[in-house]
Amino acid sequence: MNDIDATLAPGDEALPRWYVIQCKGGESFRAAEHLVNQAYEVFHPVLEVQKKRRGKLEWVNEPLFPHYLFIRLDRLVSNWRPIRSTRGVLRLVGFGDMPVAVSDALIATLREHGRERDDATANLYFRTGEPVTITEGPFKDLQAVFASHKGEERAIVLLDLLHRQQRLEVPVAQLRRG
């Protein structure tokens, strides 16, 4: 499947298509907001990640593709002119002066994956009380409960051993959800 549709079949120019917008550094959320306010259909895929801010871990949304977002436009009906002057927008991505459409299948796949909660690789951190599985070492494939973080690379989990809950320190990279 080709994710970039460089050519249009006869009659396809009237169909709305997805295009990529390159945003100014750190302004993809601003660009998305201003485009939506102008009644454009925008898709800005984000990930929920946990980051340390002011000494505390906080959940924040970050763009899946930093500096980029998607916009759905009709080649004949949509007003393309305001896009370039929208706050946060750098340009429409294309070849020369011709914006290039991306396939609807790519957007559908990104939306579907965004709905899935199995994002163990997206989040380096876990929530207290969350069930986890140890993936490596002597306790491989055992179920545990996430207790706390110990630095950025280590975690404390509660593991049922010998009819007691034992505190175990493991690398975060050796944990997965479930």
C-alpha positions as YAML, in Angstrom:
chain: A
units: angstrom
residues:
- id: 1
  name: MET
  ca: [0.00, 0.00, 0.00]
- id: 2
  name: ASN
  ca: [1.31, 3.42, -0.93]
- id: 3
  name: ASP
  ca: [0.95, 5.98, 1.89]
- id: 4
  name: ILE
  ca: [1.55, 8.94, -0.41]
- id: 5
  name: ASP
  ca: [-0.87, 9.50, -3.26]
- id: 6
  name: ALA
  ca: [1.08, 11.66, -5.70]
- id: 7
  name: THR
  ca: [-1.35, 11.16, -8.57]
- id: 8
  name: LEU
  ca: [-5.09, 11.60, -8.75]
- id: 9
  name: ALA
  ca: [-7.35, 9.53, -10.96]
- id: 10
  name: PRO
  ca: [-9.73, 11.48, -13.22]
- id: 11
  name: GLY
  ca: [-12.62, 12.78, -11.12]
- id: 12
  name: ASP
  ca: [-10.76, 12.33, -7.81]
- id: 13
  name: GLU
  ca: [-9.83, 15.99, -7.54]
- id: 14
  name: ALA
  ca: [-13.29, 16.73, -6.07]
- id: 15
  name: LEU
  ca: [-12.84, 14.25, -3.19]
- id: 16
  name: PRO
  ca: [-11.56, 15.53, 0.15]
- id: 17
  name: ARG
  ca: [-8.04, 14.25, 0.87]
- id: 18
  name: TRP
  ca: [-5.62, 14.33, 3.80]
- id: 19
  name: TYR
  ca: [-2.51, 16.51, 3.52]
- id: 20
  name: VAL
  ca: [0.43, 17.08, 5.85]
- id: 21
  name: ILE
  ca: [1.16, 20.44, 7.44]
- id: 22
  name: GLN
  ca: [4.61, 21.23, 8.77]
- id: 23
  name: CYS
  ca: [4.38, 23.40, 11.87]
- id: 24
  name: LYS
  ca: [6.80, 25.84, 13.41]
- id: 25
  name: GLY
  ca: [8.90, 24.38, 16.22]
- id: 26
  name: GLY
  ca: [6.78, 23.47, 19.23]
- id: 27
  name: GLU
  ca: [3.63, 25.04, 17.78]
- id: 28
  name: SER
  ca: [1.69, 22.05, 16.43]
- id: 29
  name: PHE
  ca: [-0.97, 22.34, 19.16]
- id: 30
  name: ARG
  ca: [-1.39, 26.06, 18.43]
- id: 31
  name: ALA
  ca: [-1.61, 25.40, 14.68]
- id: 32
  name: ALA
  ca: [-4.21, 22.64, 15.20]
- id: 33
  name: GLU
  ca: [-6.30, 24.89, 17.44]
- id: 34
  name: HIS
  ca: [-6.24, 27.82, 14.99]
- id: 35
  name: LEU
  ca: [-7.05, 25.58, 12.01]
- id: 36
  name: VAL
  ca: [-10.01, 24.02, 13.87]
- id: 37
  name: ASN
  ca: [-11.21, 27.53, 14.76]
- id: 38
  name: GLN
  ca: [-11.23, 28.25, 11.00]
- id: 39
  name: ALA
  ca: [-13.48, 25.17, 10.49]
- id: 40
  name: TYR
  ca: [-10.82, 22.90, 8.95]
- id: 41
  name: GLU
  ca: [-10.86, 19.19, 9.74]
- id: 42
  name: VAL
  ca: [-7.57, 18.46, 11.50]
- id: 43
  name: PHE
  ca: [-6.00, 15.25, 12.79]
- id: 44
  name: HIS
  ca: [-3.17, 15.77, 15.28]
- id: 45
  name: PRO
  ca: [-2.12, 12.39, 16.71]
- id: 46
  name: VAL
  ca: [-0.75, 12.61, 20.25]
- id: 47
  name: LEU
  ca: [0.69, 10.26, 22.85]
- id: 48
  name: GLU
  ca: [0.11, 10.46, 26.58]
- id: 49
  name: VAL
  ca: [3.51, 10.25, 28.25]
- id: 50
  name: GLN
  ca: [4.73, 10.82, 31.75]
- id: 51
  name: LYS
  ca: [7.44, 13.45, 32.25]
- id: 52
  name: LYS
  ca: [9.22, 14.86, 35.23]
- id: 53
  name: ARG
  ca: [8.37, 18.53, 35.76]
- id: 54
  name: ARG
  ca: [9.42, 20.53, 38.81]
- id: 55
  name: GLY
  ca: [10.47, 17.28, 40.49]
- id: 56
  name: LYS
  ca: [7.09, 15.56, 39.98]
- id: 57
  name: LEU
  ca: [5.88, 13.09, 37.37]
- id: 58
  name: GLU
  ca: [3.03, 14.46, 35.27]
- id: 59
  name: TRP
  ca: [1.02, 12.99, 32.39]
- id: 60
  name: VAL
  ca: [1.28, 15.19, 29.29]
- id: 61
  name: ASN
  ca: [0.21, 14.94, 25.67]
- id: 62
  name: GLU
  ca: [2.99, 15.08, 23.09]
- id: 63
  name: PRO
  ca: [2.65, 14.99, 19.30]
- id: 64
  name: LEU
  ca: [3.23, 11.58, 17.72]
- id: 65
  name: PHE
  ca: [4.94, 13.44, 14.86]
- id: 66
  name: PRO
  ca: [6.62, 16.54, 16.30]
- id: 67
  name: HIS
  ca: [6.19, 19.54, 13.97]
- id: 68
  name: TYR
  ca: [3.50, 17.85, 11.80]
- id: 69
  name: LEU
  ca: [-0.26, 17.42, 11.67]
- id: 70
  name: PHE
  ca: [-2.82, 16.35, 9.07]
- id: 71
  name: ILE
  ca: [-5.57, 18.42, 7.45]
- id: 72
  name: ARG
  ca: [-8.47, 17.24, 5.26]
- id: 73
  name: LEU
  ca: [-9.05, 19.45, 2.22]
- id: 74
  name: ASP
  ca: [-11.11, 19.37, -0.93]
- id: 75
  name: ARG
  ca: [-9.10, 20.54, -3.95]
- id: 76
  name: LEU
  ca: [-12.08, 22.37, -5.46]
- id: 77
  name: VAL
  ca: [-14.14, 23.62, -2.52]
- id: 78
  name: SER
  ca: [-11.75, 24.22, 0.39]
- id: 79
  name: ASN
  ca: [-10.17, 27.63, 0.87]
- id: 80
  name: TRP
  ca: [-6.42, 26.87, 0.97]
- id: 81
  name: ARG
  ca: [-5.18, 30.46, 1.25]
- id: 82
  name: PRO
  ca: [-5.63, 31.05, 5.02]
- id: 83
  name: ILE
  ca: [-3.63, 27.93, 5.90]
- id: 84
  name: ARG
  ca: [-0.20, 29.46, 5.22]
- id: 85
  name: SER
  ca: [-0.90, 32.49, 7.41]
- id: 86
  name: THR
  ca: [-2.37, 30.49, 10.29]
- id: 87
  name: ARG
  ca: [-0.41, 30.85, 13.55]
- id: 88
  name: GLY
  ca: [1.96, 27.93, 14.04]
- id: 89
  name: VAL
  ca: [1.81, 26.72, 10.42]
- id: 90
  name: LEU
  ca: [5.03, 26.69, 8.42]
- id: 91
  name: ARG
  ca: [3.84, 25.11, 5.15]
- id: 92
  name: LEU
  ca: [1.90, 22.36, 3.44]
- id: 93
  name: VAL
  ca: [4.21, 19.45, 2.65]
- id: 94
  name: GLY
  ca: [4.55, 18.69, -1.04]
- id: 95
  name: PHE
  ca: [6.73, 18.44, -4.10]
- id: 96
  name: GLY
  ca: [7.47, 21.87, -5.49]
- id: 97
  name: ASP
  ca: [4.30, 23.95, -5.27]
- id: 98
  name: MET
  ca: [2.03, 20.89, -5.29]
- id: 99
  name: PRO
  ca: [0.82, 19.57, -1.91]
- id: 100
  name: VAL
  ca: [0.85, 15.78, -1.76]
- id: 101
  name: ALA
  ca: [-2.07, 13.83, -0.32]
- id: 102
  name: VAL
  ca: [-1.59, 10.92, 2.07]
- id: 103
  name: SER
  ca: [-3.80, 7.87, 1.89]
- id: 104
  name: ASP
  ca: [-6.98, 7.62, 3.91]
- id: 105
  name: ALA
  ca: [-5.78, 4.16, 5.00]
- id: 106
  name: LEU
  ca: [-2.74, 5.70, 6.73]
- id: 107
  name: ILE
  ca: [-4.94, 8.14, 8.67]
- id: 108
  name: ALA
  ca: [-7.35, 5.31, 9.59]
- id: 109
  name: THR
  ca: [-4.44, 3.21, 10.86]
- id: 110
  name: LEU
  ca: [-3.07, 6.08, 12.95]
- id: 111
  name: ARG
  ca: [-6.51, 6.73, 14.43]
- id: 112
  name: GLU
  ca: [-7.04, 3.06, 15.23]
- id: 113
  name: HIS
  ca: [-3.66, 2.75, 16.96]
- id: 114
  name: GLY
  ca: [-4.38, 5.93, 18.88]
- id: 115
  name: ARG
  ca: [-7.48, 4.27, 20.37]
- id: 116
  name: GLU
  ca: [-5.57, 1.23, 21.55]
- id: 117
  name: ARG
  ca: [-4.42, 1.35, 25.14]
- id: 118
  name: ASP
  ca: [-1.62, -1.18, 24.65]
- id: 119
  name: ASP
  ca: [0.96, 1.55, 24.50]
- id: 120
  name: ALA
  ca: [3.67, 0.02, 26.66]
- id: 121
  name: THR
  ca: [6.37, 1.32, 24.33]
- id: 122
  name: ALA
  ca: [4.87, 4.82, 24.26]
- id: 123
  name: ASN
  ca: [4.85, 5.29, 28.03]
- id: 124
  name: LEU
  ca: [8.07, 4.74, 29.88]
- id: 125
  name: TYR
  ca: [6.25, 5.08, 33.19]
- id: 126
  name: PHE
  ca: [3.44, 3.14, 34.80]
- id: 127
  name: ARG
  ca: [0.70, 4.11, 37.25]
- id: 128
  name: THR
  ca: [0.66, 2.90, 40.85]
- id: 129
  name: GLY
  ca: [-1.51, -0.21, 41.23]
- id: 130
  name: GLU
  ca: [-1.32, -1.06, 37.54]
- id: 131
  name: PRO
  ca: [-0.83, -4.78, 36.74]
- id: 132
  name: VAL
  ca: [2.47, -5.48, 34.97]
- id: 133
  name: THR
  ca: [4.33, -8.50, 33.61]
- id: 134
  name: ILE
  ca: [8.05, -8.94, 34.09]
- id: 135
  name: THR
  ca: [9.60, -9.66, 30.67]
- id: 136
  name: GLU
  ca: [13.19, -10.66, 31.53]
- id: 137
  name: GLY
  ca: [15.33, -12.15, 34.27]
- id: 138
  name: PRO
  ca: [14.58, -14.81, 36.88]
- id: 139
  name: PHE
  ca: [10.98, -13.59, 37.34]
- id: 140
  name: LYS
  ca: [10.20, -13.59, 33.60]
- id: 141
  name: ASP
  ca: [6.48, -13.92, 32.72]
- id: 142
  name: LEU
  ca: [5.34, -13.41, 36.33]
- id: 143
  name: GLN
  ca: [2.51, -11.00, 37.07]
- id: 144
  name: ALA
  ca: [3.14, -8.16, 39.53]
- id: 145
  name: VAL
  ca: [1.62, -4.86, 40.61]
- id: 146
  name: PHE
  ca: [3.45, -1.63, 39.90]
- id: 147
  name: ALA
  ca: [4.22, 0.17, 43.19]
- id: 148
  name: SER
  ca: [6.47, 3.14, 42.37]
- id: 149
  name: HIS
  ca: [9.29, 4.55, 40.30]
- id: 150
  name: LYS
  ca: [12.84, 4.57, 41.57]
- id: 151
  name: GLY
  ca: [14.58, 7.05, 39.34]
- id: 152
  name: GLU
  ca: [13.95, 7.10, 35.62]
- id: 153
  name: GLU
  ca: [15.13, 3.58, 34.81]
- id: 154
  name: ARG
  ca: [14.10, 1.48, 37.84]
- id: 155
  name: ALA
  ca: [10.77, 0.54, 39.37]
- id: 156
  name: ILE
  ca: [9.44, -1.14, 42.50]
- id: 157
  name: VAL
  ca: [6.85, -3.86, 41.87]
- id: 158
  name: LEU
  ca: [4.89, -6.05, 44.28]
- id: 159
  name: LEU
  ca: [5.25, -9.74, 43.48]
- id: 160
  name: ASP
  ca: [3.40, -12.58, 45.23]
- id: 161
  name: LEU
  ca: [6.08, -15.02, 46.38]
- id: 162
  name: LEU
  ca: [5.76, -17.62, 49.13]
- id: 163
  name: HIS
  ca: [2.24, -16.41, 49.99]
- id: 164
  name: ARG
  ca: [3.48, -12.87, 50.68]
- id: 165
  name: GLN
  ca: [3.73, -9.72, 48.64]
- id: 166
  name: GLN
  ca: [7.42, -9.01, 48.11]
- id: 167
  name: ARG
  ca: [8.84, -5.66, 46.99]
- id: 168
  name: LEU
  ca: [11.15, -6.16, 44.02]
- id: 169
  name: GLU
  ca: [13.29, -3.57, 42.23]
- id: 170
  name: VAL
  ca: [13.49, -4.11, 38.45]
- id: 171
  name: PRO
  ca: [14.45, -2.04, 35.39]
- id: 172
  name: VAL
  ca: [11.42, -0.27, 33.87]
- id: 173
  name: ALA
  ca: [12.47, -1.67, 30.48]
- id: 174
  name: GLN
  ca: [11.71, -5.18, 31.80]
- id: 175
  name: LEU
  ca: [8.05, -4.38, 32.47]
- id: 176
  name: ARG
  ca: [5.03, -4.37, 30.22]
- id: 177
  name: ARG
  ca: [1.39, -3.68, 30.92]
- id: 178
  name: GLY
  ca: [-0.83, -6.60, 31.82]
...
